[in-house]
Short mmCIF file of C-alpha atoms in Angstrom, two decimals:
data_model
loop_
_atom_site.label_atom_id
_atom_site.label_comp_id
_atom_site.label_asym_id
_atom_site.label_seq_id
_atom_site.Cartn_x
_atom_site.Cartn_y
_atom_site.Cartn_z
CA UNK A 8 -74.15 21.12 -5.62
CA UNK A 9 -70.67 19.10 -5.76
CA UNK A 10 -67.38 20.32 -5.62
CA UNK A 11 -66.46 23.25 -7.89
CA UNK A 12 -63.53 24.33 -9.21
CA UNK A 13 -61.92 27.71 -8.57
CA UNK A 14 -60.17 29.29 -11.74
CA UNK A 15 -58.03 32.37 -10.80
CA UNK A 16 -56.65 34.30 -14.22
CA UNK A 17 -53.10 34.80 -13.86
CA UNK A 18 -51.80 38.19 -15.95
CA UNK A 19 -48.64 39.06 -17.02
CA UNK A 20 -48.71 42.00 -20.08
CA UNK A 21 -48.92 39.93 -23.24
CA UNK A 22 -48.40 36.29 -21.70
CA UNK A 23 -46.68 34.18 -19.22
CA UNK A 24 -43.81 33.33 -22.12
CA UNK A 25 -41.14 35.01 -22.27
CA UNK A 26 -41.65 35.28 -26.10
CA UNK A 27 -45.47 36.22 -25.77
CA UNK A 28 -44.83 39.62 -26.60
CA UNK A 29 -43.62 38.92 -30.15
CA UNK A 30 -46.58 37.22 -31.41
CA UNK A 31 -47.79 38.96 -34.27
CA UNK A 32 -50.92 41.18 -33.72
CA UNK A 33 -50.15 41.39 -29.97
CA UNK A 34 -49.90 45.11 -28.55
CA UNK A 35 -46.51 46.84 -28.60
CA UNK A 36 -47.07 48.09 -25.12
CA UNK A 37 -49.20 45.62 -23.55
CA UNK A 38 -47.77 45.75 -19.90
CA UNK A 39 -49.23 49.86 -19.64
CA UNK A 40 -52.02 49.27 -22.32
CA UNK A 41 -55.01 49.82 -19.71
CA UNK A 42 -57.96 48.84 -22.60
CA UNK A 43 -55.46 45.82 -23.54
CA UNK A 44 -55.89 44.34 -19.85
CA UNK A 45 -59.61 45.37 -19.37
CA UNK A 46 -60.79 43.74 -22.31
CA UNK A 47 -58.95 40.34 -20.75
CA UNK A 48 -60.32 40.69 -17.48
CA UNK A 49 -63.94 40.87 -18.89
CA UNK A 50 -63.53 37.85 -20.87
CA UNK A 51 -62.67 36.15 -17.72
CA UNK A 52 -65.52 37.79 -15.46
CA UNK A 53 -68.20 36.90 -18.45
CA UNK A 54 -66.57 33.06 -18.30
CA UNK A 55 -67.56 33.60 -14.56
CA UNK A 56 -63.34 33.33 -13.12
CA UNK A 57 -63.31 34.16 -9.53
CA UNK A 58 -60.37 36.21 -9.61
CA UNK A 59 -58.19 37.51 -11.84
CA UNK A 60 -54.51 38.37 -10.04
CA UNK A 61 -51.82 40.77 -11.39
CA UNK A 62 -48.06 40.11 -10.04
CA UNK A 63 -45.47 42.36 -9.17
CA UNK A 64 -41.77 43.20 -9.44
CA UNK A 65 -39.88 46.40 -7.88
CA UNK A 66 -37.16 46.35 -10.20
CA UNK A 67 -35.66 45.49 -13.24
CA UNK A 68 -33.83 42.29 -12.78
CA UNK A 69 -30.04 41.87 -12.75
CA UNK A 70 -29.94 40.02 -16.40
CA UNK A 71 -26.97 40.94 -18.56
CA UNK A 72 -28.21 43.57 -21.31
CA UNK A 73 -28.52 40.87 -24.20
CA UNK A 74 -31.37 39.22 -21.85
CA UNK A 75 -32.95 41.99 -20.26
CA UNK A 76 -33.88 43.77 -24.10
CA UNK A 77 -35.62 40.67 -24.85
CA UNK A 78 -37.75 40.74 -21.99
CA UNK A 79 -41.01 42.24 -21.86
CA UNK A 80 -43.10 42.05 -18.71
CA UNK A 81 -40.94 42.90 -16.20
CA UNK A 82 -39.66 46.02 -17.90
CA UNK A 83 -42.40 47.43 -18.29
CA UNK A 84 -45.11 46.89 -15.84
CA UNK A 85 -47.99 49.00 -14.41
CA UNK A 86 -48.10 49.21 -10.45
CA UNK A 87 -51.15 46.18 -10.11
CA UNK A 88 -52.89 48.10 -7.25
CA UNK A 89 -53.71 51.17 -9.28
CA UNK A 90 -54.74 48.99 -12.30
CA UNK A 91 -57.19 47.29 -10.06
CA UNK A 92 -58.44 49.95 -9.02
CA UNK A 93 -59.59 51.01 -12.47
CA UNK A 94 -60.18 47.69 -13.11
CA UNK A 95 -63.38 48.04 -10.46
CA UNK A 96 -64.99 50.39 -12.15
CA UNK A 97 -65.50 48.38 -15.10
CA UNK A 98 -66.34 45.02 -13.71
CA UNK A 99 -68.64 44.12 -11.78
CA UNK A 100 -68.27 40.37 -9.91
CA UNK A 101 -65.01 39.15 -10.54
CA UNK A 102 -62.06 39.57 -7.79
CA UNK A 103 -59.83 41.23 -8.44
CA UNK A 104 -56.12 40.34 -6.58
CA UNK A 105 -52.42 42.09 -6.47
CA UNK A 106 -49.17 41.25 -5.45
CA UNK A 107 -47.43 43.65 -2.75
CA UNK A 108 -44.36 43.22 -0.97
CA UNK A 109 -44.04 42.62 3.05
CA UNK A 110 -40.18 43.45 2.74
CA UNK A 111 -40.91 46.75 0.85
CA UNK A 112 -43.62 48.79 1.99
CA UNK A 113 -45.32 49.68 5.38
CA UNK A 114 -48.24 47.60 6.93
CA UNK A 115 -50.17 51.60 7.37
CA UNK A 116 -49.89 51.49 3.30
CA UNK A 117 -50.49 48.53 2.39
CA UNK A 118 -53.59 47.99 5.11
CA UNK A 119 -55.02 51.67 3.45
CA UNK A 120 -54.52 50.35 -0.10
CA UNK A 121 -56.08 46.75 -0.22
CA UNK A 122 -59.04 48.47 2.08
CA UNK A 123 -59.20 51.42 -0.33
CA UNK A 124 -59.65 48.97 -3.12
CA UNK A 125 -62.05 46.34 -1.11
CA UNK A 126 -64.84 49.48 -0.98
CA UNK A 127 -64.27 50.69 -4.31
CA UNK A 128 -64.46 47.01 -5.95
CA UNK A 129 -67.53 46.23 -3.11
CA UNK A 130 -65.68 43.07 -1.60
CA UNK A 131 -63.74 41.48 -4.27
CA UNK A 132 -60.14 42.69 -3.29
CA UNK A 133 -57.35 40.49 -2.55
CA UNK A 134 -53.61 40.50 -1.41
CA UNK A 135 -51.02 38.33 -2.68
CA UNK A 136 -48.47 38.23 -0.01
CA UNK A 137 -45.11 37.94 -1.11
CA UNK A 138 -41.49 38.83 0.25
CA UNK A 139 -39.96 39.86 -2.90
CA UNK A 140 -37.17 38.23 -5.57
CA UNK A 141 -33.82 39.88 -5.78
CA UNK A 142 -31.03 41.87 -4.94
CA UNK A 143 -32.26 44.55 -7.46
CA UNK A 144 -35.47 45.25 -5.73
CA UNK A 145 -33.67 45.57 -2.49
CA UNK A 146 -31.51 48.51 -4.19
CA UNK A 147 -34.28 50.61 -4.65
CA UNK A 148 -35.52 50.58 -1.39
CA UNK A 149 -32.05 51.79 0.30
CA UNK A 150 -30.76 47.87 0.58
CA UNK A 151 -27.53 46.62 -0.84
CA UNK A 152 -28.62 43.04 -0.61
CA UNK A 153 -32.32 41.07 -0.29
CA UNK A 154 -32.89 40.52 2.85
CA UNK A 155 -32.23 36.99 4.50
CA UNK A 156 -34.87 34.24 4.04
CA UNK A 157 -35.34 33.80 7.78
CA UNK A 158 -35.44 37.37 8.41
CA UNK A 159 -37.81 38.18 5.31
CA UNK A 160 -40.39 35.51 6.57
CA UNK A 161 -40.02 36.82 10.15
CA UNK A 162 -40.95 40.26 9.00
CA UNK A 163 -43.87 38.98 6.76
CA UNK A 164 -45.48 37.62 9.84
CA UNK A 165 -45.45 40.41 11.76
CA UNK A 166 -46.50 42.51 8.51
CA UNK A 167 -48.99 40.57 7.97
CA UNK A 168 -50.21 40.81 11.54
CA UNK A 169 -50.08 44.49 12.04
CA UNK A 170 -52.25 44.70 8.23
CA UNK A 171 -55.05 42.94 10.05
CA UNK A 172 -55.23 44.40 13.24
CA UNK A 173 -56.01 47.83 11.17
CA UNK A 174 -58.32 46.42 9.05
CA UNK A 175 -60.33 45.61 12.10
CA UNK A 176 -59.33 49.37 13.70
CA UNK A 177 -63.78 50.20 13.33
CA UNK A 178 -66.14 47.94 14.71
CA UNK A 179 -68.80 46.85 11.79
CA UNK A 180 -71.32 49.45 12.27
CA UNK A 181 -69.44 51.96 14.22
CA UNK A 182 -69.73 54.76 12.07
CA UNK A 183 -73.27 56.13 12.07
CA UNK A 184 -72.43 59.41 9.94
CA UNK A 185 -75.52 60.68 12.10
CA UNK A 186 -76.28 64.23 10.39
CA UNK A 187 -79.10 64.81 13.27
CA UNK A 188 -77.09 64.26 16.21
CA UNK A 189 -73.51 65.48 14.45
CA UNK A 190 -71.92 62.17 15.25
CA UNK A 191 -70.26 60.61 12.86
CA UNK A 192 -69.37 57.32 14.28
CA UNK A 193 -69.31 55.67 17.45
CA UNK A 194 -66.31 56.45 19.52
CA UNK A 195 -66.48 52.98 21.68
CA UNK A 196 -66.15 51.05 18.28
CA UNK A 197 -62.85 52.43 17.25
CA UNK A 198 -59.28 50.90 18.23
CA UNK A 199 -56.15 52.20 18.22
CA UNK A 200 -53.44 49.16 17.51
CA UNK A 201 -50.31 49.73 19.95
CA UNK A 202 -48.23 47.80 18.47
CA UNK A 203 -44.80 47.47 19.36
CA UNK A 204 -42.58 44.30 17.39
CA UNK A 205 -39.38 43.49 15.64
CA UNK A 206 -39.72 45.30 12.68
CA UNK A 207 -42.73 47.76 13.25
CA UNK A 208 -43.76 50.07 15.78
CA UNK A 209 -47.69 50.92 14.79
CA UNK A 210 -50.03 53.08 16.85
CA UNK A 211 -53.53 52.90 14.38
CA UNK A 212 -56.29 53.30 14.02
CA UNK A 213 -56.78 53.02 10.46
CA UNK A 214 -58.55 55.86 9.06
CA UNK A 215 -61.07 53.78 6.80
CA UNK A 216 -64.22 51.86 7.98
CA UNK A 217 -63.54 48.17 8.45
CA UNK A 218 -63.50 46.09 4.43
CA UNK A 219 -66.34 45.00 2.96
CA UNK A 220 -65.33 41.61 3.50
CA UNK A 221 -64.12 42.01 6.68
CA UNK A 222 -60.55 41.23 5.25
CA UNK A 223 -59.92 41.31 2.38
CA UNK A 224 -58.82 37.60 0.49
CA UNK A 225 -55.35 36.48 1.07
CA UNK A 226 -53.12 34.64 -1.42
CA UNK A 227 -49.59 33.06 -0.87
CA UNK A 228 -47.22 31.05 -2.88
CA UNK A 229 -45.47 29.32 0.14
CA UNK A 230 -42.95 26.44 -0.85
CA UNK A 231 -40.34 26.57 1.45
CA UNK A 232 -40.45 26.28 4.65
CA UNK A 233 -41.29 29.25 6.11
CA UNK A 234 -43.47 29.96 3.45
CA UNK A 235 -45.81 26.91 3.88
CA UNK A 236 -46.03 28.19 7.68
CA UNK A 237 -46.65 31.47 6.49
CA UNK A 238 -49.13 29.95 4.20
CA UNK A 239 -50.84 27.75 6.81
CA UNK A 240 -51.16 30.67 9.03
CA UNK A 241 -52.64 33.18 7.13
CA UNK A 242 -53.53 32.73 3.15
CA UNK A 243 -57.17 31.92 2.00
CA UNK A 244 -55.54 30.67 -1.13
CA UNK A 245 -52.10 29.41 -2.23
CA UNK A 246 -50.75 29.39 -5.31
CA UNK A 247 -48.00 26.80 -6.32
CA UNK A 248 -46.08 26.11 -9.00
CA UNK A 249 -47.03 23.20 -11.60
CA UNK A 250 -46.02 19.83 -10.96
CA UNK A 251 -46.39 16.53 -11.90
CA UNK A 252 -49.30 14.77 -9.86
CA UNK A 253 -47.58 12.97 -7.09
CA UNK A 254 -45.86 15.79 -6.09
CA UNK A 255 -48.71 18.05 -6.29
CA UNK A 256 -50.67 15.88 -4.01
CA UNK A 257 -47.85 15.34 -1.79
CA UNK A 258 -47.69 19.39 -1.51
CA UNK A 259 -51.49 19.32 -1.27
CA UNK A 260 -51.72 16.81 2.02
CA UNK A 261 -48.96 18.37 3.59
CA UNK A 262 -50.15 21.67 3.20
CA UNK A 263 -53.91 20.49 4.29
CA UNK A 264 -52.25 18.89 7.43
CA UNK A 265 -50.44 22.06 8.34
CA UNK A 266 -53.17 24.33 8.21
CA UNK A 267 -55.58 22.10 9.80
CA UNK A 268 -53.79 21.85 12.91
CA UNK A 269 -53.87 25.80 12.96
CA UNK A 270 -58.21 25.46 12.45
CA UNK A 271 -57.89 26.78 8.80
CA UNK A 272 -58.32 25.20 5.32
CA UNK A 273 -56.24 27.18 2.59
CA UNK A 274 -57.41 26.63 -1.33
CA UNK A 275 -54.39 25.40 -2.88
CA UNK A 276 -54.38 26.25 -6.68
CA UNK A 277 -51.40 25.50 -9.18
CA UNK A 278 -50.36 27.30 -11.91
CA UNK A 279 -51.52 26.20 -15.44
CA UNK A 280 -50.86 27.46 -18.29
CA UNK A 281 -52.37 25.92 -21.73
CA UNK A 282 -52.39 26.02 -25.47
CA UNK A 283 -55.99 25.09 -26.66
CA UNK A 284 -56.76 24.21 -30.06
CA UNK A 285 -59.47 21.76 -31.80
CA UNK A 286 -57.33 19.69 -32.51
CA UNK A 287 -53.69 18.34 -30.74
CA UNK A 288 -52.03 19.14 -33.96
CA UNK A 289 -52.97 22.71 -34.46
CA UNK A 290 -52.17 23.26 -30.71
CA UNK A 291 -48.85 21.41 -30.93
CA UNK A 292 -47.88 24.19 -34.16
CA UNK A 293 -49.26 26.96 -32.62
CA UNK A 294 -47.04 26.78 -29.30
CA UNK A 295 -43.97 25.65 -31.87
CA UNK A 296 -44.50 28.85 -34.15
CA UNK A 297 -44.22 30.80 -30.86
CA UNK A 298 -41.30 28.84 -29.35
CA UNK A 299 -39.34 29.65 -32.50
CA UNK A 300 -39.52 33.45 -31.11
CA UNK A 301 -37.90 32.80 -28.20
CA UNK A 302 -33.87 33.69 -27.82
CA UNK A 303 -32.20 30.62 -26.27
CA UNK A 304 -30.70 33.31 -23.96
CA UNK A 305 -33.82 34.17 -22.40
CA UNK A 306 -34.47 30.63 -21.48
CA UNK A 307 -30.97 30.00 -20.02
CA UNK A 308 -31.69 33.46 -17.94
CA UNK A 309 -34.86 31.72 -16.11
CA UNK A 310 -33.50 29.00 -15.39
CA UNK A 311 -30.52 30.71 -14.09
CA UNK A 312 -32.47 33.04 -11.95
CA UNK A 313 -35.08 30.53 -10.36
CA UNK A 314 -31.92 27.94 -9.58
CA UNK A 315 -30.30 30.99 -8.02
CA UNK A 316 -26.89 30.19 -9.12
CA UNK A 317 -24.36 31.77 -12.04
CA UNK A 318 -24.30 29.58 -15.18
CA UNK A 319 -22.57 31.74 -16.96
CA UNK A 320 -19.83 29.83 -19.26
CA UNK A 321 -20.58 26.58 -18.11
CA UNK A 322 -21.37 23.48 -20.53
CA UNK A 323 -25.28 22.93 -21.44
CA UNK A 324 -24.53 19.62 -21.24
CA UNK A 325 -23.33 20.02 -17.39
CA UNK A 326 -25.27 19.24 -14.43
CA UNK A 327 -25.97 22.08 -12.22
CA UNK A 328 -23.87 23.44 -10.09
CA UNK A 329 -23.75 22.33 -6.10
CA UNK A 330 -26.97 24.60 -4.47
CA UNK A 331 -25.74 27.66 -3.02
CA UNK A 332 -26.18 27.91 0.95
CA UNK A 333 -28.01 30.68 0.57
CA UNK A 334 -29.46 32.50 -2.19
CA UNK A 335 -32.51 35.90 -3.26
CA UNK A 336 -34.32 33.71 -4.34
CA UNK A 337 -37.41 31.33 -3.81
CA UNK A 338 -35.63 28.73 -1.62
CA UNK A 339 -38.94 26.45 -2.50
CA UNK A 340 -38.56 27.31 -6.13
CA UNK A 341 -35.21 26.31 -5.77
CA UNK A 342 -35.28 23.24 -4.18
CA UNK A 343 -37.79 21.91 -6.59
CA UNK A 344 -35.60 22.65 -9.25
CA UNK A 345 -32.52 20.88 -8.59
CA UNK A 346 -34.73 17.91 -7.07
CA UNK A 347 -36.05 17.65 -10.88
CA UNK A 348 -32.77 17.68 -11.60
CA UNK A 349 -31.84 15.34 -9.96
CA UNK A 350 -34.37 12.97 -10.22
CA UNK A 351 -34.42 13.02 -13.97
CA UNK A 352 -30.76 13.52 -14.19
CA UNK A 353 -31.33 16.42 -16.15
CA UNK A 354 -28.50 18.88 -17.52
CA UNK A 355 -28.75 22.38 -17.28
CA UNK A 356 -29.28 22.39 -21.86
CA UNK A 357 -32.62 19.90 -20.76
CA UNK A 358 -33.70 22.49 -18.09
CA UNK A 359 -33.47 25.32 -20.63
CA UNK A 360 -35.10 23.07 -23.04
CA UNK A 361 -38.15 22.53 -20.22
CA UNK A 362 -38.52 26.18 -20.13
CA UNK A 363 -38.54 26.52 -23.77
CA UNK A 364 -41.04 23.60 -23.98
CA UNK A 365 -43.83 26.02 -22.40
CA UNK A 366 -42.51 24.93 -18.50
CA UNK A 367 -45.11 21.94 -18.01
CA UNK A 368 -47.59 23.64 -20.34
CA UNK A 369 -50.56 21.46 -21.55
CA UNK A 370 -50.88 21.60 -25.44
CA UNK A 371 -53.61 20.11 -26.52
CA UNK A 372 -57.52 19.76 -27.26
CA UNK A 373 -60.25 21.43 -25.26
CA UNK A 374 -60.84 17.14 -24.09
CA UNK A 375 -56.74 17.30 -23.13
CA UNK A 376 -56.46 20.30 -20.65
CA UNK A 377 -60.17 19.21 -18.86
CA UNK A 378 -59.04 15.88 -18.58
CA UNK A 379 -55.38 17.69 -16.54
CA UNK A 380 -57.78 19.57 -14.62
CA UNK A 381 -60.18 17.12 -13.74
CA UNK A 382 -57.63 14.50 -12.41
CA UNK A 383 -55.22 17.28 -10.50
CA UNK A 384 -59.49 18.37 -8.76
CA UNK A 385 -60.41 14.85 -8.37
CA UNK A 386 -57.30 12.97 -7.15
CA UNK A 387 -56.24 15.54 -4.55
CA UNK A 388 -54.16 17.56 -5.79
CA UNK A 389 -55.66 20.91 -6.49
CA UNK A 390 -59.12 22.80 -5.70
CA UNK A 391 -58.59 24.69 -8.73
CA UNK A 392 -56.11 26.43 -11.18
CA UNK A 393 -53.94 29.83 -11.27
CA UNK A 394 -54.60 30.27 -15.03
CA UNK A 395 -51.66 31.77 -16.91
CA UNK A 396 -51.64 32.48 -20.70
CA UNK A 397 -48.38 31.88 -22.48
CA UNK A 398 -49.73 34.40 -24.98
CA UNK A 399 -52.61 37.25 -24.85
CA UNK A 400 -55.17 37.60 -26.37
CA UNK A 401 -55.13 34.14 -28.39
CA UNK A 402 -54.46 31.37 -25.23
CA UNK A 403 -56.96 33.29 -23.14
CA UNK A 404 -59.38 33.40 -25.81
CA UNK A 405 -59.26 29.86 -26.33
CA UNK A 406 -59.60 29.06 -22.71
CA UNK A 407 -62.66 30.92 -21.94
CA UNK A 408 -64.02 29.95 -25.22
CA UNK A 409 -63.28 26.28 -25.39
CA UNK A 410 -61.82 24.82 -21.91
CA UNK A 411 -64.44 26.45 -19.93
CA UNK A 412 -67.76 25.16 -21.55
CA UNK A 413 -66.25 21.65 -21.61
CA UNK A 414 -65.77 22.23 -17.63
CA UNK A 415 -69.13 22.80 -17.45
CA UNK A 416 -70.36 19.81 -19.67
CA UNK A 417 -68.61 17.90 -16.80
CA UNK A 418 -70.32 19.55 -14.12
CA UNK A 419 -66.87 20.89 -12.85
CA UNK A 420 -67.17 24.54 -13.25
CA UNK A 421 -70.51 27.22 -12.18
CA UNK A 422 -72.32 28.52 -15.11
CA UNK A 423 -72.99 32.04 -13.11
CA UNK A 424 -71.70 33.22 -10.25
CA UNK A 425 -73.49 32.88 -6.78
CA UNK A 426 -72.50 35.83 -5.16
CA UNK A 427 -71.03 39.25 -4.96
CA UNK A 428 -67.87 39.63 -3.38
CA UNK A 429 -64.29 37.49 -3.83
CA UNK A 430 -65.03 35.21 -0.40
CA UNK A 431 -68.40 34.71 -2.05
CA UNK A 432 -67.04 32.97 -4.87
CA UNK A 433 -64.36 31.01 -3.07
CA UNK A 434 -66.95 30.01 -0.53
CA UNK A 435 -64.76 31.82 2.35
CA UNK A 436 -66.76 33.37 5.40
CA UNK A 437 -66.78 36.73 6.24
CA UNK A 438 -64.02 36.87 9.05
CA UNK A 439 -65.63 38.33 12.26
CA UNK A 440 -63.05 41.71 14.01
CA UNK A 441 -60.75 40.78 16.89
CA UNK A 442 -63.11 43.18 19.13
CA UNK A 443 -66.02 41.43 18.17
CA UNK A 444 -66.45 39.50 21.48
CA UNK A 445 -64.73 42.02 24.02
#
């Protein structure tokens, strides 16, 4: 079989835009509506998606009150790992992946979690590794301030570290739950972790059996960089922002190069989101009836918070200002922003206007968005797409039910899936334990 694409279904509440949630006939409380999000997720498991991947936020973020009442999703959220674990009960094939945050929680947690939810889902968990946003998350976890970049990446490492050594506390087949003999497992096959770093001091064992799949899947969205080492070193996939083809494949190589010299081959997928209609014309007014819901302020708010800088009172027709030495925020985010800035001399009114415009959002035909897909798969740049839906149901609906059959037409995309469990359908072995060989 050639190359196939990996599709990953990105959900945020009632969309990825900001003014999703005002579409008429969309759910008043779609971020907590649990039949809401099922139905979505079994669209994208009967279009045969290998994953579908909630984010997370631990706060509400520091927007000035006439932004934060306009915005939906990040108000009001459901925790992701308890909503996949519902979610598993109802579906049967698809993976199912959550964000959770290496500067706020403990490796014991987290490791019992994402194992909890790798049996219950039968090998189609997955992690999305992350080191968290802002200063507002930080406050509710006894911080003033986000930590450092340095220091939050440092910590990651070692999180992520200590995560898999429990995960691999039982041998595969160490417990024998032996009724005859009264032993429940095999004392030789379990191992207690010891460790002793920077930021954690973990003894182990973990006190579940070792994943389903071994480990489960990990996803990163390294861009900086720290987070492509981070990324090289230990995600299965990698999300990244969209961009425009040469700098996706330039991301792409680099990336490859990195993780190669570390043995390992990451899946990098971007982000795309789309508005799908028959024709280029009905797409083009359906995204502009929805754009005309969206407050300017809300718009001048993202690009505010991604640049990491206060543009409060300044001209739209003003450049940015200088990039702060340090900031909360993405610092690869960041840099990509003002380096679009600055290559298309843009003003921060035309970066507001970009984020209004859908963010790089392909409008078009069902032909349109395969064709973006086809060249990011086929030129380098992409071994498949993180999926986002500016608005939910309708731009999810229309991708299963018109992007995804053209995929297929093309030969691009499986008609069924092949396997069981999440590293089944990304074509990712099952990783053998650490005390495998002693």
């Amino acid at each position: 079989m050639s190359r196939q694409l990996h599709l990953n279904g990105f959900l945020k509440g009632a969309g990825e835009y900001h003014a999703g949630w005002r579409v008429p006939g969309n759910p008043p409380d779609a971020g907590v509506n649990f039949p809401f999000l099922a139905e979505q997720v079994q669209r994208l498991e009967a279009a045969t998606f290998d994953s579908v991947f909630l984010p997370d936020l631990l706060g509400v973020p520091d927007d000035p009150p006439e932004v934060t009442e306009r915005i939906a999703w990040s108000n009001d959220t459901l925790e992701p790992t308890t909503v996949l674990a519902a979610l598993s009960t109802i579906t049967s094939r698809i993976g199912l992946m959550a964000t959770a945050s290496t500067s706020y929680n403990q490796p014991y947690t987290l490791a019992r979690i994402f194992a909890s939810l790798d049996h219950l889902s039968k090998g189609r968990a997955g992690w999305n590794v992350v080191t968290s946003l802002n200063d507002a998350e930080a406050r509710n976890f006894g911080f003033s301030a986000h930590l450092g970049h340095d220091v939050r990446y440092r910590r990651a490492e070692e999180f992520f570290d200590v995560v898999a050594g429990l995960w691999d506390s039982f041998d595969d087949g160490a417990v024998w739950a032996d009724a005859a003999s009264g032993r429940f497992f095999d004392p030789e096959g379990l191992h207690w972790l010891n460790h002793h770093g920077e930021f954690f001091d973990v003894a182990g064992p973990l006190n579940i059996r070792r994943p389903p799949q071994g480990r489960p899947v990990i996803a990163q969205a390294g861009s900086s960089g720290p987070g492509r080492a981070l990324a090289a070193r230990i995600a299965d996939v990698v999300f990244t922002r969209a961009l425009p083809l040469p700098d996706a494949q330039a991301y792409y190589a680099s990336l490859k190069e990195q993780a190669a010299g570390l043995g390992r081959e990451p899946l990098v997928l971007p982000e795309l989101a789309t508005v799908v209609a028959p024709t280029r014309a009905e797409a083009e007014d359906r995204f502009a009836a929805v754009r005309e819901l969206l407050d300017p302020r809300v718009a001048l708010a993202d690009v505010q918070y991604w640049a990491g800088v206060d543009l409060t009172g300044l001209p739209l027709d003003a450049p940015l200002p200088p990039l702060p030495a340090s900031s909360p925020r993405s610092a690869g985010a960041q840099a990509e922003i003002y380096a679009q800035a600055a290559r298309d001399n843009l003003t921060i009114g035309d970066l507001v206007r970009i984020v209004a415009d859908g963010d790089g959002a392909i409008i078009g035909t069902p032909a349109d968005v395969a064709d973006h897909i086809e060249e990011y798969f086929t030129q380098g740049a992409a071994d498949g797409f993180n999926v986002s839906f500016p608005w939910q149901p309708e731009t999810l609906v229309d991708f299963t039910d018109l992007v995804v059959p053209e995929l297929r037409r093309r030969g691009l995309f499986r008609t069924e899936y092949a396997g069981t469990t999440l590293r089944d359908h990304l074509g990712l072995s099952r990783p053998a334990s650490r005390h495998a060989a002693r």
